[in-house]
CSV table of C-alpha atoms in Angstrom, one decimal:
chain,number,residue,atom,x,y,z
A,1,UNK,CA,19.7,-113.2,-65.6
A,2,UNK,CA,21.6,-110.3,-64.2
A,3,UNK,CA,22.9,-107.8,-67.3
A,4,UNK,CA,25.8,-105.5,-66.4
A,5,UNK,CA,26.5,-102.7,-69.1
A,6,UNK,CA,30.5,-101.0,-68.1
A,7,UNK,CA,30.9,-97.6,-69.1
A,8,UNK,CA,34.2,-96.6,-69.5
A,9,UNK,CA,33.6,-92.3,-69.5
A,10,UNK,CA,36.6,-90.0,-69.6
A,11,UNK,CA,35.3,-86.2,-70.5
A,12,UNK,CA,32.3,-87.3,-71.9
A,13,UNK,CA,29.9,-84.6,-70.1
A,14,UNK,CA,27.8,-84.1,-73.6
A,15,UNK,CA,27.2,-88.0,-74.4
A,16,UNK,CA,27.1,-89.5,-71.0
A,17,UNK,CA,23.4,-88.5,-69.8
A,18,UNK,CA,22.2,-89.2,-73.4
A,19,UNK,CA,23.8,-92.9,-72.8
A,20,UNK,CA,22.0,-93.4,-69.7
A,21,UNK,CA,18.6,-92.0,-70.9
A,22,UNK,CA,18.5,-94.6,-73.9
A,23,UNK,CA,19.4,-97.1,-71.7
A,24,UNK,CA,16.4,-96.4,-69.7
A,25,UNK,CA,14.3,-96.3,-72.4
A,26,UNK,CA,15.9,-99.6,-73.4
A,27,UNK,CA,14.5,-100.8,-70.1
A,28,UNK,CA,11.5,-99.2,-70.5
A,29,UNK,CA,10.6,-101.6,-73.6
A,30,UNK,CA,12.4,-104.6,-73.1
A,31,UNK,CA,11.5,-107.5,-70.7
A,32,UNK,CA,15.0,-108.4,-70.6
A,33,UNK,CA,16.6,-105.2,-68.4
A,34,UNK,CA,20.2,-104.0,-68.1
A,35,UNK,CA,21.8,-102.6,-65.1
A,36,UNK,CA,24.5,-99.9,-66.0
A,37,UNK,CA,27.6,-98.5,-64.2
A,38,UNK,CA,29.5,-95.6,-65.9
A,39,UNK,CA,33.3,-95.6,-64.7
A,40,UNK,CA,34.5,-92.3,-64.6
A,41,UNK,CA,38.1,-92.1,-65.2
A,42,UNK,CA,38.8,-88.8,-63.9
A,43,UNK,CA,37.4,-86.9,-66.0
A,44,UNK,CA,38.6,-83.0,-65.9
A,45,UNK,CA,34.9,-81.3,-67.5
A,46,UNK,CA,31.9,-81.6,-65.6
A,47,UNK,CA,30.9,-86.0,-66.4
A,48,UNK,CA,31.3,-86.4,-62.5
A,49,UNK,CA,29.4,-83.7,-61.6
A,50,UNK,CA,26.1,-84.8,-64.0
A,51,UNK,CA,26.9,-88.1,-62.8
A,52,UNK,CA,25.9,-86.8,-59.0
A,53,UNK,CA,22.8,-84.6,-59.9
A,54,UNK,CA,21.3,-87.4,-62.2
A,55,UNK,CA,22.0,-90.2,-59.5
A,56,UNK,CA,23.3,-92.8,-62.1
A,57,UNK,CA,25.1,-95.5,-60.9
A,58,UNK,CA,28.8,-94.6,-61.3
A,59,UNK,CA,31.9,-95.5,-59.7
A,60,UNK,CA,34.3,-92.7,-59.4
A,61,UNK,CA,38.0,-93.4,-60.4
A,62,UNK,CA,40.2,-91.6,-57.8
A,63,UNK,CA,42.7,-91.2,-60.6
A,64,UNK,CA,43.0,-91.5,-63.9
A,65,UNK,CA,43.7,-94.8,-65.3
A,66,UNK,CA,42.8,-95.3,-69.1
A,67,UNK,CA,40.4,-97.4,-70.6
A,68,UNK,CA,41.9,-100.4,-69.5
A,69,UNK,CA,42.2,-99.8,-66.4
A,70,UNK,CA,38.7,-98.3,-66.2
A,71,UNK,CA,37.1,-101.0,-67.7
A,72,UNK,CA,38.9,-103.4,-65.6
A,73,UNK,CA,36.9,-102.0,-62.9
A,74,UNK,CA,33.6,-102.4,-64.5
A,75,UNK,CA,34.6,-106.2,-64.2
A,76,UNK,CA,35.6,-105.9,-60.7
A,77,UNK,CA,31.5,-104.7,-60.1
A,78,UNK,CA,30.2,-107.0,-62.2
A,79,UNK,CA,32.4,-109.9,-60.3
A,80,UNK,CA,31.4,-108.8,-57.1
A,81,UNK,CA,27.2,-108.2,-57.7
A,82,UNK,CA,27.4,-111.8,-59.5
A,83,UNK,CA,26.2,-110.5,-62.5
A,84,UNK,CA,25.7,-113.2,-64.9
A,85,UNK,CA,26.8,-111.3,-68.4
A,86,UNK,CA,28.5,-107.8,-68.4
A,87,UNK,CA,29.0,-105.8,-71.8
A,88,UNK,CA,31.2,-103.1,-72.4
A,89,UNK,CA,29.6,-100.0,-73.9
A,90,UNK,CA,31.0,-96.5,-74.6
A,91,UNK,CA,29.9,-93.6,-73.0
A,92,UNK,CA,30.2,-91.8,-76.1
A,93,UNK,CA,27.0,-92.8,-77.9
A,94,UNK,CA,29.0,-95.1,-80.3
A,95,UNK,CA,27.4,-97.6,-80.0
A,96,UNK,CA,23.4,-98.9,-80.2
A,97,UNK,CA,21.6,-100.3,-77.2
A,98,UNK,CA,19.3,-101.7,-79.5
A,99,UNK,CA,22.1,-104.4,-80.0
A,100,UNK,CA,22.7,-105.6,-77.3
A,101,UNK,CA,20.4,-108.2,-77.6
A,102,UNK,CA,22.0,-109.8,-80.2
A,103,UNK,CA,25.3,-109.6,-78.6
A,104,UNK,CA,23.9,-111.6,-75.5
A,105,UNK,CA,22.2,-114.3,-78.0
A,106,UNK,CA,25.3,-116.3,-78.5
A,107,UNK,CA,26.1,-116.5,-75.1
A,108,UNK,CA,22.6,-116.8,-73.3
A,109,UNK,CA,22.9,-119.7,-76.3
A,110,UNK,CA,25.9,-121.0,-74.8
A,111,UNK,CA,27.9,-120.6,-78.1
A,112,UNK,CA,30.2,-118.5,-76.9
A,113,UNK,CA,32.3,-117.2,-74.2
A,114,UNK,CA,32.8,-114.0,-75.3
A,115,UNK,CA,30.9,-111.8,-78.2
A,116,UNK,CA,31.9,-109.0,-79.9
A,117,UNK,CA,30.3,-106.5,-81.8
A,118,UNK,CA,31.9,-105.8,-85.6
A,119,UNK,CA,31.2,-102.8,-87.6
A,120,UNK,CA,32.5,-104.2,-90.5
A,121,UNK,CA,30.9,-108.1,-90.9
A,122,UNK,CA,27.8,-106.3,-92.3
A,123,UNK,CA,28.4,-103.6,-95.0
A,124,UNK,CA,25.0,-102.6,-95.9
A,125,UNK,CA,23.3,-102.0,-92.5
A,126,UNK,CA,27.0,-99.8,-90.8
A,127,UNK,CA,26.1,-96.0,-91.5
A,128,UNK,CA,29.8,-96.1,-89.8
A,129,UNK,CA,32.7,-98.1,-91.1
A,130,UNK,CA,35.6,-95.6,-90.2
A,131,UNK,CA,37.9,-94.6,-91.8
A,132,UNK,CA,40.4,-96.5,-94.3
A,133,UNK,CA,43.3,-96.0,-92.0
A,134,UNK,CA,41.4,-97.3,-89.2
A,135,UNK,CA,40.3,-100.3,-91.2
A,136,UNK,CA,44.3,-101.3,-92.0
A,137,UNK,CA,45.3,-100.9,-88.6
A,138,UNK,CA,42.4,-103.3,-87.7
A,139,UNK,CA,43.2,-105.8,-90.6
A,140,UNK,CA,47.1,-106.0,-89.6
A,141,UNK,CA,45.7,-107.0,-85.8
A,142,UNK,CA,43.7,-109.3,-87.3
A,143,UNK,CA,46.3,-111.1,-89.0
A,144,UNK,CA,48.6,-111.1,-85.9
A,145,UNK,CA,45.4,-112.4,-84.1
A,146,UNK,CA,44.7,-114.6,-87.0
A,147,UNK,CA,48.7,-116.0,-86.8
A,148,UNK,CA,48.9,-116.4,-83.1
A,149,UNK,CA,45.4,-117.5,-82.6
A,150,UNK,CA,43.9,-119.1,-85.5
A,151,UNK,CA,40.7,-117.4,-85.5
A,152,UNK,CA,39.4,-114.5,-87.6
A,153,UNK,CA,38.5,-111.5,-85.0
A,154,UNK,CA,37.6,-109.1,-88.1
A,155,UNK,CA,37.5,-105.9,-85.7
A,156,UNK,CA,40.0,-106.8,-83.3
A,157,UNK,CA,39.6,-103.5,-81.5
A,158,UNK,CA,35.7,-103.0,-81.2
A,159,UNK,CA,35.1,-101.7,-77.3
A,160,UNK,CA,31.1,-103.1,-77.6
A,161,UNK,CA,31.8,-107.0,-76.5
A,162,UNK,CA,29.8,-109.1,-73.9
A,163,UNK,CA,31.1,-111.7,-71.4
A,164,UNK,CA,29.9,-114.3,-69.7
A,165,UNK,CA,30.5,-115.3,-66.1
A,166,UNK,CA,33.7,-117.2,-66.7
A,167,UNK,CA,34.8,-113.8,-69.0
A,168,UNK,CA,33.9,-111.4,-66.1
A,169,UNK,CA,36.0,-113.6,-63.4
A,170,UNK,CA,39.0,-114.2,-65.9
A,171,UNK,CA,38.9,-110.1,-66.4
A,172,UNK,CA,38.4,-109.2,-62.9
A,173,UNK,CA,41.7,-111.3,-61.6
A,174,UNK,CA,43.6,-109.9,-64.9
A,175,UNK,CA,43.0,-107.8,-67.5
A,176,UNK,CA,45.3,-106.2,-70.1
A,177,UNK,CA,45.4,-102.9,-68.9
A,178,UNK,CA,47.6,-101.4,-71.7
A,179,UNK,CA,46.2,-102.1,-75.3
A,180,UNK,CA,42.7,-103.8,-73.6
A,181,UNK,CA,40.6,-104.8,-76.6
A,182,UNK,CA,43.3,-106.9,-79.1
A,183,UNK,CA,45.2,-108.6,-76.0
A,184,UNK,CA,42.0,-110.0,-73.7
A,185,UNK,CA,40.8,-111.4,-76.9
A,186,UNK,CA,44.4,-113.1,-77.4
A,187,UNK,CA,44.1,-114.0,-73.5
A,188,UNK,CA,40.8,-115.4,-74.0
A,189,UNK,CA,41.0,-117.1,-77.2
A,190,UNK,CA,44.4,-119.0,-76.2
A,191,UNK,CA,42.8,-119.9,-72.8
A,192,UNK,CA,40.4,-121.6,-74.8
A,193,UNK,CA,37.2,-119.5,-74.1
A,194,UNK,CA,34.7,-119.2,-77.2
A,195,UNK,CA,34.6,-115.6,-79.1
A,196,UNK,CA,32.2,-115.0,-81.5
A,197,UNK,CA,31.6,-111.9,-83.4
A,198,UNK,CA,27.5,-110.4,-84.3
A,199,UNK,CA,27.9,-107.7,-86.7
A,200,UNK,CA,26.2,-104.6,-85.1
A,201,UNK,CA,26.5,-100.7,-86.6
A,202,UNK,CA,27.8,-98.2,-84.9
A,203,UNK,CA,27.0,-94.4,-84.7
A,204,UNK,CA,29.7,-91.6,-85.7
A,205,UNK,CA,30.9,-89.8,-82.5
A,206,UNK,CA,28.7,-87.3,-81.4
A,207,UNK,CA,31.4,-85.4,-79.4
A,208,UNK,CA,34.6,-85.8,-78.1
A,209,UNK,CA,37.7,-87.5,-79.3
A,210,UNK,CA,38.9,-90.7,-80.1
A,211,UNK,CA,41.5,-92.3,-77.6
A,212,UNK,CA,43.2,-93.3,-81.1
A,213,UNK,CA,44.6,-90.2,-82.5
A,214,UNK,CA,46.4,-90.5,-86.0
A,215,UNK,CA,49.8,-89.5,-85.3
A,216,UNK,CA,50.0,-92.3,-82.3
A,217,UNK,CA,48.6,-94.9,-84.5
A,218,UNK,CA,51.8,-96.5,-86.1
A,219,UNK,CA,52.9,-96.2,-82.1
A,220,UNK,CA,50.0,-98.3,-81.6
A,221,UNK,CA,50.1,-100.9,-83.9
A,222,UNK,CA,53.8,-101.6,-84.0
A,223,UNK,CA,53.2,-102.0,-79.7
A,224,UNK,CA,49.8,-104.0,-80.1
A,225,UNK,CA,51.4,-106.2,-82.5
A,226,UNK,CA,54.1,-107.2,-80.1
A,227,UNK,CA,51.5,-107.4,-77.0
A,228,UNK,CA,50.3,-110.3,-79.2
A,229,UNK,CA,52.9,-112.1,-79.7
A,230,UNK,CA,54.0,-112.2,-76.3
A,231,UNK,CA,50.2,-112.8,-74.8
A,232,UNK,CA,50.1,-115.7,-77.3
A,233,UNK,CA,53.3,-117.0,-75.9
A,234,UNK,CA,52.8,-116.9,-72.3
A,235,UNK,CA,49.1,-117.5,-72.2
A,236,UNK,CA,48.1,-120.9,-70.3
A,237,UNK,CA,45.6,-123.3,-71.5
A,238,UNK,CA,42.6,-123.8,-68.8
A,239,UNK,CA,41.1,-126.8,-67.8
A,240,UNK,CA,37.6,-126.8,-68.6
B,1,UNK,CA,98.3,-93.3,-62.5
B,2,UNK,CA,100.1,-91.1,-60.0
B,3,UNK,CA,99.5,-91.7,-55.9
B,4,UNK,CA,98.0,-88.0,-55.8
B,5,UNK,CA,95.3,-88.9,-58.3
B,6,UNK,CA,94.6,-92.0,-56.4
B,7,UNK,CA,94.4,-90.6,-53.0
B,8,UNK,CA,91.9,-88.1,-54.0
B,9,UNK,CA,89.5,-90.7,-55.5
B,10,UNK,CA,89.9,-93.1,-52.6
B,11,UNK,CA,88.7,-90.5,-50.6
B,12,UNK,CA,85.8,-89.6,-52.9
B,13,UNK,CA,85.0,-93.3,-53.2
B,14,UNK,CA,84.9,-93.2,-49.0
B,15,UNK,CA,83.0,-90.0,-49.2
B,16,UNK,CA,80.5,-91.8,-51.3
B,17,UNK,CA,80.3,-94.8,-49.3
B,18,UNK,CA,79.5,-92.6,-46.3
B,19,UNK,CA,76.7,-91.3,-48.0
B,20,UNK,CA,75.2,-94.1,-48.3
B,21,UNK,CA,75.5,-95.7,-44.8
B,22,UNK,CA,73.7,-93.0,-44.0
B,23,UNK,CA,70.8,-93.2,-46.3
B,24,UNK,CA,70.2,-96.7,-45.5
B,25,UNK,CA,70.4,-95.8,-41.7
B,26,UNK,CA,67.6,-92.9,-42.8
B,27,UNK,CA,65.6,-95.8,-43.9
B,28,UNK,CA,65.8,-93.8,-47.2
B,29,UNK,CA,67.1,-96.8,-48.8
B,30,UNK,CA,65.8,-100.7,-48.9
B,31,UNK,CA,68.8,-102.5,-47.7
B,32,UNK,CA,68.1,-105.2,-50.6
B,33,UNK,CA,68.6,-102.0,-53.0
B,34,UNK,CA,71.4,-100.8,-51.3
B,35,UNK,CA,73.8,-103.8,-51.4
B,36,UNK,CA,74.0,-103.0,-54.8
B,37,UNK,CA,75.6,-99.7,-54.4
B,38,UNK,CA,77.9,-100.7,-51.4
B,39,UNK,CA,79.0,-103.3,-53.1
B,40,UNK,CA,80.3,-101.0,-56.3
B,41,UNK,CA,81.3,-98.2,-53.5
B,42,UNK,CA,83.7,-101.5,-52.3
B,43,UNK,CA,84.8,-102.7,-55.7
B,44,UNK,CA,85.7,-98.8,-56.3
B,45,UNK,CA,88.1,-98.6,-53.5
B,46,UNK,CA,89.8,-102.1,-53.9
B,47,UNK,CA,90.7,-101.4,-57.6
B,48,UNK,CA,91.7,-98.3,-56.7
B,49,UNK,CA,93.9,-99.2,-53.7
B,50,UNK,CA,96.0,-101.7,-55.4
B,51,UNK,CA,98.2,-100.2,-57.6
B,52,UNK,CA,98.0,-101.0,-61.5
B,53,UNK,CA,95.2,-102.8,-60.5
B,54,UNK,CA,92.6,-101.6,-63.6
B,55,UNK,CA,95.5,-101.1,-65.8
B,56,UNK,CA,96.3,-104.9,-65.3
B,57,UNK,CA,93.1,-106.3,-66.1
B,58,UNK,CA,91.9,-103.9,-69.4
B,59,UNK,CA,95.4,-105.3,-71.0
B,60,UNK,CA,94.6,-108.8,-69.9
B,61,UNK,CA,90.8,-108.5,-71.3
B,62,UNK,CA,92.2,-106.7,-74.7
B,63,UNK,CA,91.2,-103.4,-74.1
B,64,UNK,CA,93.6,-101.0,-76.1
B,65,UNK,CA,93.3,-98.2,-73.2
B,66,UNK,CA,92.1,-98.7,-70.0
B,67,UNK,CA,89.8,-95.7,-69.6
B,68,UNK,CA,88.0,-97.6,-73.0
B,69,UNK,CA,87.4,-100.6,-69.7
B,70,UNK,CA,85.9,-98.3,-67.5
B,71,UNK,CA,83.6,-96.7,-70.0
B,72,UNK,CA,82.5,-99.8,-70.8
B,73,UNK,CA,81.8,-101.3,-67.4
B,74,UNK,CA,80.4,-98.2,-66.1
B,75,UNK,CA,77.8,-97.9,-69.3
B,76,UNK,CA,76.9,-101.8,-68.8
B,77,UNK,CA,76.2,-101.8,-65.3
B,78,UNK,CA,74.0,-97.9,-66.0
B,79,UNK,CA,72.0,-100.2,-68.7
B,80,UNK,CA,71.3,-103.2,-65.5
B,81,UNK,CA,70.1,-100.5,-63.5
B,82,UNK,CA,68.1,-98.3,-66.0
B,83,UNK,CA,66.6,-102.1,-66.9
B,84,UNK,CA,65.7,-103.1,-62.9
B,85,UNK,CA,64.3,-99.5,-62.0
B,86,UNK,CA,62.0,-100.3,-65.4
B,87,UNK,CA,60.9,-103.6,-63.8
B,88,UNK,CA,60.0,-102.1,-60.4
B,89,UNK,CA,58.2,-98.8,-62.4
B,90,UNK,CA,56.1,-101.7,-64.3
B,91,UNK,CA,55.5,-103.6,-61.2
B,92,UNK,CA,54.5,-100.2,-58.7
B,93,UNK,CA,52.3,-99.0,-61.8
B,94,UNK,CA,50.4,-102.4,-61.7
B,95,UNK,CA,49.8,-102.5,-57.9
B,96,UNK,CA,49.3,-98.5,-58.4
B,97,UNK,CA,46.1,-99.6,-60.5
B,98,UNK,CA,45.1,-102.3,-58.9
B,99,UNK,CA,44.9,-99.7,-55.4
B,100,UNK,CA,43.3,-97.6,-57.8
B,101,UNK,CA,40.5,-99.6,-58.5
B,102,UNK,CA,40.0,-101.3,-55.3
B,103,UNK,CA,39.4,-98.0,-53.6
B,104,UNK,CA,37.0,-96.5,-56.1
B,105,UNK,CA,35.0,-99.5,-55.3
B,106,UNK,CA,35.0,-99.5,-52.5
B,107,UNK,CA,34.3,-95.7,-51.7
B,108,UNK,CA,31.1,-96.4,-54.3
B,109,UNK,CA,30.3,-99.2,-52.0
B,110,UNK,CA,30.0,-96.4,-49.2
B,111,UNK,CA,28.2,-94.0,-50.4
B,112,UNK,CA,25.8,-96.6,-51.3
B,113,UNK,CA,25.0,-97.9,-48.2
B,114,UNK,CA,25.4,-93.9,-46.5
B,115,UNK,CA,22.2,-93.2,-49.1
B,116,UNK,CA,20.4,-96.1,-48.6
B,117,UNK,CA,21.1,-95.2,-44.7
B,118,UNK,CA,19.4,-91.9,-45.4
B,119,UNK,CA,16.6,-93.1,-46.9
């Protein structure tokens, strides 16, 4: 079982060698090991530059794409080494290692297609739920997801979320390059792939900013919400 | 409108159309994107030729004054052109990343197999 972890890293020279060092040490205690690749998405500090010196495995971004499009590459990788399950992780010590193995457990399972990890499914163990503003936008996603769909996707724009084989190929081809998380789950859930959601807790950022800034957020939502609606409309069953 | 006025804008209209036979010859134009601005360079100089010509039409279409007509055509056809260069932008910006992409990998792929050569 080959394990891919993408990740996406744009000006993330304080976080990024922390990342890779737990992963290590994730491999170090774990049977089960994860290959990484950090996408660098032309990053203007100095991530490239401890990517070199540290030898991790890294593909450089000749330009800047956005997470989308950065990501979208991670897929490429994983689709082209044949790895079996790839999981997006951030570069900016969000997220816990420690959970990825319960985000692979549905799909080594075969239960799903597709898992994502949600702060909010389990209140007491989240030292991070965000912030309420964050919470609505995700709610009002959820609803559009929930109206187009007819599935609950409680946090609709969580970046930690593990494919399969199927997930990687379908990514690969064609990926939502503008609002990434909220439209590849529409993509996926009206091609009728499985998602599930494990409820995982995630770690305050350490440095760096947020690619969601306040003032853009209405931007955001008001644009996500029509991405949905139209990925919802053009999206073609598959035969399976 | 008077024969002076007329003269001077079917010259413009031929100065125009010069310009761009020339760009397309400069290969500095796609001959599928230039048929569009012959054909209005064409349409220009055929209205303008036959006298009363605009006038005509704006009265038979409704149009209280015929500069109200032209303002109107003019600002409809901007909007079709604004809408196709949006299209093409959209579609260059998707190829754009997918070139993006493709060569990242691919230059990882090299320096790969240059280490491993090393080794």
């Amino acid at each position: 079982m080959k394990i891919l972890l993408i990740i996406p890293a744009y000006n993330e020279q304080d976080n990024i060698l922390k990342v890779c060092k737990t992963i290590e040490k994730y491999n170090e205690k774990n049977e089960q090991k994860v290959d990484y690749v950090v996408i660098n998405d032309g990053s203007k500090d100095k991530t490239l530059e401890i990517l070199q010196e540290n030898k991790l495995n890294h593909i450089n971004l000749i330009n800047n794409l956005g997470i989308g499009g950065a990501v979208q590459t991670g897929y490429k990788y994983a689709y082209n080494n044949e790895y079996d399950i790839a999981i997006q992780f951030d570069g900016d010590g969000q997220h816990d290692i420690n959970y990825v193995k319960n985000i692979c457990e549905p799909i080594l399972k075969g239960q799903a297609d597709m898992c994502i990890g949600t702060r909010y499914l389990d209140k007491s163990k989240s030292e991070f739920q965000s912030t309420f503003m964050r919470r609505l936008g995700s709610n009002i996603i959820s609803l559009f997801i929930k109206m187009t769909c007819h599935k609950q996707i409680t946090d609709p724009t969580s970046g930690f979320r593990a494919g399969n084989k199927q997930v990687i190929k379908e990514f690969a081809l064609d990926y939502p390059t503008e609002y990434p998380e909220p439209e590849s789950t529409v993509c996926l859930l009206k091609s009728g792939y499985k998602v599930l959601e494990v409820p995982v807790s995630m770690n305050e950022r350490t440095g760096g900013k947020s690619s969601i800034r306040l003032w853009k957020s209405v931007d955001y939502m008001i644009k996500v919400s029509l991405a949905i609606i139209i990925d919802s409309m053009n999206a073609r069953k598959k035969v399976k | 409108m008077q024969l002076s006025l007329r003269i001077a804008l079917i010259i413009a209209t031929l100065i125009y159309l010069f310009f761009i036979l020339r760009a397309i010859r400069r290969k500095k134009l796609q001959i599928s994107l230039s048929v569009f601005w012959i054909f209005t360079a064409i349409a220009l100089i055929i209205s303008l030729a036959i006298p009363n010509f605009i006038e005509q039409i704006s009265k038979w279409l409704g149009f209280e004054v015929t500069t109200n007509m032209i303002f109107c055509v003019t600002i409809f056809i901007a909007f079709y052109l604004i809408f196709s260069l949006m299209i093409l932008i959209s579609d260059l910006k998707r190829k754009n990343v997918k070139l993006i992409q493709e060569i990242s990998i691919l230059k990882k792929k090299v320096e790969d197999i240059e280490s491993n050569m090393k080794l």
